[in-house]
Amino acid sequence: MRYKHFTKILNFSFKKVILIFLLISFNKSISQNKSDFEKEIEHPELYNSKDIDFIDSEEDVKLGGTLIFPKTEYSKIVVITPGSGQNTRNSHYVIAEELLKKGIAVYRFDDRGVGKSGGEVNFSVDQIIRDLYYALNNIQKIDSLSKKHIGVLGHSLGGIATIDAYQEGLKMDFLILMSTPIEKFHKFNQPQYSSNANPKIKVSTKELFQNLQIPMLFIAGTNDSFFECKKTAGLLNDLNNKNIEVKTLNGLNHFLRTGTDSWKKTKEYNTLYQIDDNALDDIINWIVDYK
């Protein structure tokens, strides 16, 4: 299995940046308030749902997830991968329901050690990559879903995990990186990711995105305090990769909500997933238009 290379994907300096920059300030606060942070979609009766669990065969850990899908025929599934914290299958509920309204199915799963998922809570980026790998690989093997267009929406650290999963050769039809810090401390040009052709060879983030072969939307707000939104957008735009679309939205924070990331101090988490309408429209319309 290609996952055996995952633990070697990120070098120490990059892991250190992510752990310091995202996890320490993020996990300790939000994980204790997940009941306020996440909600079920408002109108579950309008859709069908099916629990789809999967197994981490290396550790023999069972993780639980749910596919919610339209009652009419549909062709697309979005796997939502949240950022750091103890996330459940009720994450990003506003985006999830809006996708469903547009006839697009949504799959979300409980983090390790949370909800109906077994194992112990683990905040490492490697664990998010690993769980996403098994979740997506499992869905693609289900006969009724195997011919669907399956993409991933990764938020923050979940976006970083999604990039790694793609680079490791895990099939996905499209990709949305929401508020994802792909570059920090001038690491954009330094080798960090294992090459598909030879795992012993590392490629830079720049090379990864230069060679990206699937449609990707990068979307972030200028008030995001976790990374430099405009700088990152500029790096991606300079690549001139026709598969990549970049959107920066003025005045939005790390959750694409109007304002700053003051929630980190005020600990007001209950509205974090209530994404700005313009940002929501940009994401939904981009997925709808994907062919």
Short mmCIF file of N, CA, C and O in Angstrom, two decimals, residues 3 54-64 85-88 109-123 126-132 134:
data_model
loop_
_atom_site.label_atom_id
_atom_site.label_comp_id
_atom_site.label_asym_id
_atom_site.label_seq_id
_atom_site.Cartn_x
_atom_site.Cartn_y
_atom_site.Cartn_z
N TYR A 3 0.40 3.94 1.42
CA TYR A 3 0.41 4.72 2.65
C TYR A 3 1.70 4.52 3.45
O TYR A 3 2.09 5.37 4.23
N PHE A 54 -15.08 2.48 7.76
CA PHE A 54 -13.89 1.96 7.09
C PHE A 54 -12.86 1.55 8.14
O PHE A 54 -12.97 1.91 9.31
N ILE A 55 -11.89 0.78 7.69
CA ILE A 55 -10.91 0.19 8.61
C ILE A 55 -9.51 0.68 8.27
O ILE A 55 -9.10 0.68 7.10
N ASP A 56 -8.78 1.10 9.29
CA ASP A 56 -7.34 1.28 9.17
C ASP A 56 -6.74 -0.10 9.37
O ASP A 56 -6.61 -0.58 10.50
N SER A 57 -6.41 -0.76 8.27
CA SER A 57 -5.99 -2.15 8.34
C SER A 57 -4.63 -2.32 9.01
O SER A 57 -4.31 -3.39 9.52
N GLU A 58 -3.83 -1.27 9.03
CA GLU A 58 -2.51 -1.37 9.67
C GLU A 58 -2.63 -1.42 11.18
O GLU A 58 -1.84 -2.09 11.85
N GLU A 59 -3.60 -0.70 11.73
CA GLU A 59 -3.77 -0.66 13.18
C GLU A 59 -5.06 -1.35 13.63
O GLU A 59 -5.37 -1.40 14.81
N ASP A 60 -5.82 -1.87 12.64
CA ASP A 60 -7.08 -2.55 12.92
C ASP A 60 -8.01 -1.66 13.73
O ASP A 60 -8.60 -2.06 14.73
N VAL A 61 -8.15 -0.41 13.26
CA VAL A 61 -9.02 0.57 13.91
C VAL A 61 -10.18 0.87 12.97
O VAL A 61 -9.98 1.15 11.79
N LYS A 62 -11.40 0.83 13.50
CA LYS A 62 -12.59 1.11 12.72
C LYS A 62 -13.00 2.57 12.92
O LYS A 62 -13.09 3.05 14.05
N LEU A 63 -13.22 3.27 11.80
CA LEU A 63 -13.67 4.66 11.86
C LEU A 63 -15.03 4.77 11.18
O LEU A 63 -15.32 4.05 10.22
N GLY A 64 -15.86 5.66 11.71
CA GLY A 64 -17.22 5.76 11.23
C GLY A 64 -17.48 7.04 10.46
O GLY A 64 -16.97 8.12 10.81
N GLY A 85 -8.37 19.50 15.48
CA GLY A 85 -9.42 19.46 16.49
C GLY A 85 -10.07 18.09 16.49
O GLY A 85 -9.75 17.22 15.69
N GLN A 86 -11.00 17.87 17.39
CA GLN A 86 -11.73 16.60 17.46
C GLN A 86 -13.02 16.75 16.66
O GLN A 86 -14.07 17.10 17.18
N ASN A 87 -12.93 16.48 15.38
CA ASN A 87 -14.04 16.73 14.47
C ASN A 87 -14.91 15.49 14.30
O ASN A 87 -14.42 14.36 14.28
N THR A 88 -16.20 15.72 14.11
CA THR A 88 -17.14 14.64 13.85
C THR A 88 -17.69 14.77 12.44
O THR A 88 -17.34 15.68 11.70
N PHE A 109 -16.51 12.00 8.08
CA PHE A 109 -16.27 10.93 9.04
C PHE A 109 -15.76 11.49 10.36
O PHE A 109 -15.22 12.60 10.42
N ASP A 110 -15.97 10.71 11.42
CA ASP A 110 -15.51 11.11 12.75
C ASP A 110 -14.00 10.91 12.86
O ASP A 110 -13.47 9.88 12.44
N ASP A 111 -13.34 11.89 13.43
CA ASP A 111 -11.90 11.74 13.68
C ASP A 111 -11.64 10.55 14.59
O ASP A 111 -12.51 10.10 15.35
N ARG A 112 -10.43 10.08 14.53
CA ARG A 112 -10.01 8.95 15.37
C ARG A 112 -10.25 9.27 16.84
O ARG A 112 -9.87 10.32 17.35
N GLY A 113 -10.94 8.33 17.53
CA GLY A 113 -11.21 8.51 18.95
C GLY A 113 -12.35 9.46 19.26
O GLY A 113 -12.57 9.82 20.41
N VAL A 114 -13.10 9.85 18.22
CA VAL A 114 -14.21 10.80 18.38
C VAL A 114 -15.47 10.19 17.80
O VAL A 114 -15.42 9.45 16.82
N GLY A 115 -16.63 10.49 18.39
CA GLY A 115 -17.89 9.97 17.87
C GLY A 115 -17.90 8.45 17.86
O GLY A 115 -17.63 7.81 18.86
N LYS A 116 -18.18 7.87 16.69
CA LYS A 116 -18.24 6.42 16.56
C LYS A 116 -16.95 5.82 16.03
O LYS A 116 -16.91 4.63 15.69
N SER A 117 -15.89 6.62 15.94
CA SER A 117 -14.61 6.11 15.47
C SER A 117 -13.78 5.58 16.62
O SER A 117 -13.74 6.18 17.70
N GLY A 118 -13.11 4.45 16.39
CA GLY A 118 -12.26 3.87 17.41
C GLY A 118 -10.89 4.52 17.45
O GLY A 118 -10.63 5.51 16.78
N GLY A 119 -10.02 3.93 18.23
CA GLY A 119 -8.67 4.46 18.36
C GLY A 119 -8.60 5.62 19.35
O GLY A 119 -9.59 5.97 20.00
N GLU A 120 -7.43 6.20 19.44
CA GLU A 120 -7.20 7.31 20.36
C GLU A 120 -7.06 8.61 19.58
O GLU A 120 -6.57 8.64 18.46
N VAL A 121 -7.50 9.70 20.20
CA VAL A 121 -7.40 11.01 19.58
C VAL A 121 -5.94 11.31 19.25
O VAL A 121 -5.04 11.11 20.08
N ASN A 122 -5.71 11.75 18.03
CA ASN A 122 -4.36 12.03 17.57
C ASN A 122 -4.41 13.27 16.69
O ASN A 122 -5.08 13.28 15.66
N PHE A 123 -3.72 14.33 17.08
CA PHE A 123 -3.80 15.59 16.36
C PHE A 123 -2.74 15.75 15.27
O PHE A 123 -2.63 16.79 14.66
N ASP A 126 0.00 13.55 10.11
CA ASP A 126 0.12 12.21 9.55
C ASP A 126 -1.15 11.40 9.77
O ASP A 126 -1.57 10.62 8.91
N GLN A 127 -1.78 11.58 10.93
CA GLN A 127 -2.99 10.82 11.23
C GLN A 127 -4.15 11.26 10.35
O GLN A 127 -4.96 10.45 9.90
N ILE A 128 -4.26 12.57 10.10
CA ILE A 128 -5.32 13.07 9.22
C ILE A 128 -5.12 12.53 7.81
O ILE A 128 -6.07 12.11 7.15
N ILE A 129 -3.87 12.53 7.34
CA ILE A 129 -3.57 11.98 6.01
C ILE A 129 -3.98 10.51 5.96
O ILE A 129 -4.63 10.07 5.01
N ARG A 130 -3.62 9.80 6.97
CA ARG A 130 -3.87 8.36 7.00
C ARG A 130 -5.36 8.05 6.99
O ARG A 130 -5.84 7.21 6.22
N ASP A 131 -6.13 8.76 7.83
CA ASP A 131 -7.56 8.51 7.90
C ASP A 131 -8.25 8.90 6.60
O ASP A 131 -9.17 8.21 6.14
N LEU A 132 -7.83 10.00 6.01
CA LEU A 132 -8.39 10.41 4.71
C LEU A 132 -8.09 9.35 3.65
O LEU A 132 -8.95 9.04 2.82
N TYR A 134 -7.69 6.09 3.97
CA TYR A 134 -8.55 4.92 4.12
C TYR A 134 -10.01 5.25 3.80
O TYR A 134 -10.72 4.44 3.21
#
